[in-house]
Tab-separated table of C-alpha atoms in Angstrom:
chain	number	residue	atom	x	y	z
A	1	UNK	CA	3.150	11.032	-11.551
A	2	UNK	CA	3.210	11.008	-15.292
A	3	UNK	CA	5.465	14.184	-15.449
A	4	UNK	CA	7.922	12.580	-13.133
A	5	UNK	CA	7.627	9.111	-14.821
A	6	UNK	CA	8.346	10.791	-18.233
A	7	UNK	CA	11.812	11.902	-17.090
A	8	UNK	CA	12.775	8.135	-17.390
A	9	UNK	CA	11.842	8.301	-21.244
A	10	UNK	CA	9.495	5.303	-20.916
A	11	UNK	CA	8.351	3.618	-24.162
A	12	UNK	CA	4.826	3.385	-22.881
A	13	UNK	CA	2.666	4.329	-20.007
A	14	UNK	CA	-0.527	2.507	-19.166
A	15	UNK	CA	-3.058	2.589	-16.306
A	16	UNK	CA	-3.815	-0.541	-14.405
A	17	UNK	CA	-5.203	-1.971	-11.160
A	18	UNK	CA	-2.575	-3.265	-8.776
A	19	UNK	CA	-3.623	-4.776	-5.428
A	20	UNK	CA	-6.875	-2.963	-5.588
A	21	UNK	CA	-5.295	0.561	-6.074
A	22	UNK	CA	-4.947	2.537	-9.284
A	23	UNK	CA	-1.496	2.289	-10.742
A	24	UNK	CA	0.746	3.716	-13.452
A	25	UNK	CA	2.931	1.251	-15.377
A	26	UNK	CA	5.953	2.649	-16.932
A	27	UNK	CA	7.554	0.514	-19.564
A	28	UNK	CA	11.120	0.562	-21.048
A	29	UNK	CA	12.417	-1.746	-23.944
A	30	UNK	CA	9.309	-3.865	-23.477
A	31	UNK	CA	9.548	-4.472	-19.640
A	32	UNK	CA	7.711	-2.905	-16.643
A	33	UNK	CA	10.186	-0.379	-15.379
A	34	UNK	CA	8.218	1.223	-12.527
A	35	UNK	CA	4.807	0.773	-10.876
A	36	UNK	CA	3.211	3.739	-9.168
A	37	UNK	CA	0.013	3.222	-6.955
A	38	UNK	CA	-2.065	5.664	-5.411
A	39	UNK	CA	-4.406	4.796	-2.747
A	40	UNK	CA	-7.657	6.986	-2.451
A	41	UNK	CA	-9.793	7.145	0.583
A	42	UNK	CA	-12.879	9.085	0.943
A	43	UNK	CA	-11.709	11.026	-2.304
A	44	UNK	CA	-8.333	11.898	-0.876
A	45	UNK	CA	-4.895	10.559	-1.719
A	46	UNK	CA	-3.873	8.688	1.319
A	47	UNK	CA	-0.750	6.765	0.033
A	48	UNK	CA	1.657	7.025	-2.874
A	49	UNK	CA	3.961	4.132	-3.611
A	50	UNK	CA	6.396	3.511	-6.319
A	51	UNK	CA	8.230	0.314	-7.045
A	52	UNK	CA	11.225	0.304	-9.094
A	53	UNK	CA	13.194	-2.765	-7.888
A	54	UNK	CA	13.531	-5.398	-10.751
A	55	UNK	CA	13.107	-8.217	-8.400
A	56	UNK	CA	9.618	-7.074	-7.298
A	57	UNK	CA	8.480	-6.305	-10.820
A	58	UNK	CA	9.151	-9.614	-12.207
A	59	UNK	CA	5.396	-10.794	-11.372
A	60	UNK	CA	3.835	-7.617	-12.971
């Protein structure tokens, strides 16, 4: 996740909890550019989601 996200040349990458799931927050120009979440069930990754739609990131 971090390796792919670095292709966007973010200013900063932080870990966070979003909706109860582990998330990586990618920032560009002081704003959230992307949020990647991973859902883990019984020690396995069961879902991976990326949100890059600016309209959906306004509240983050």
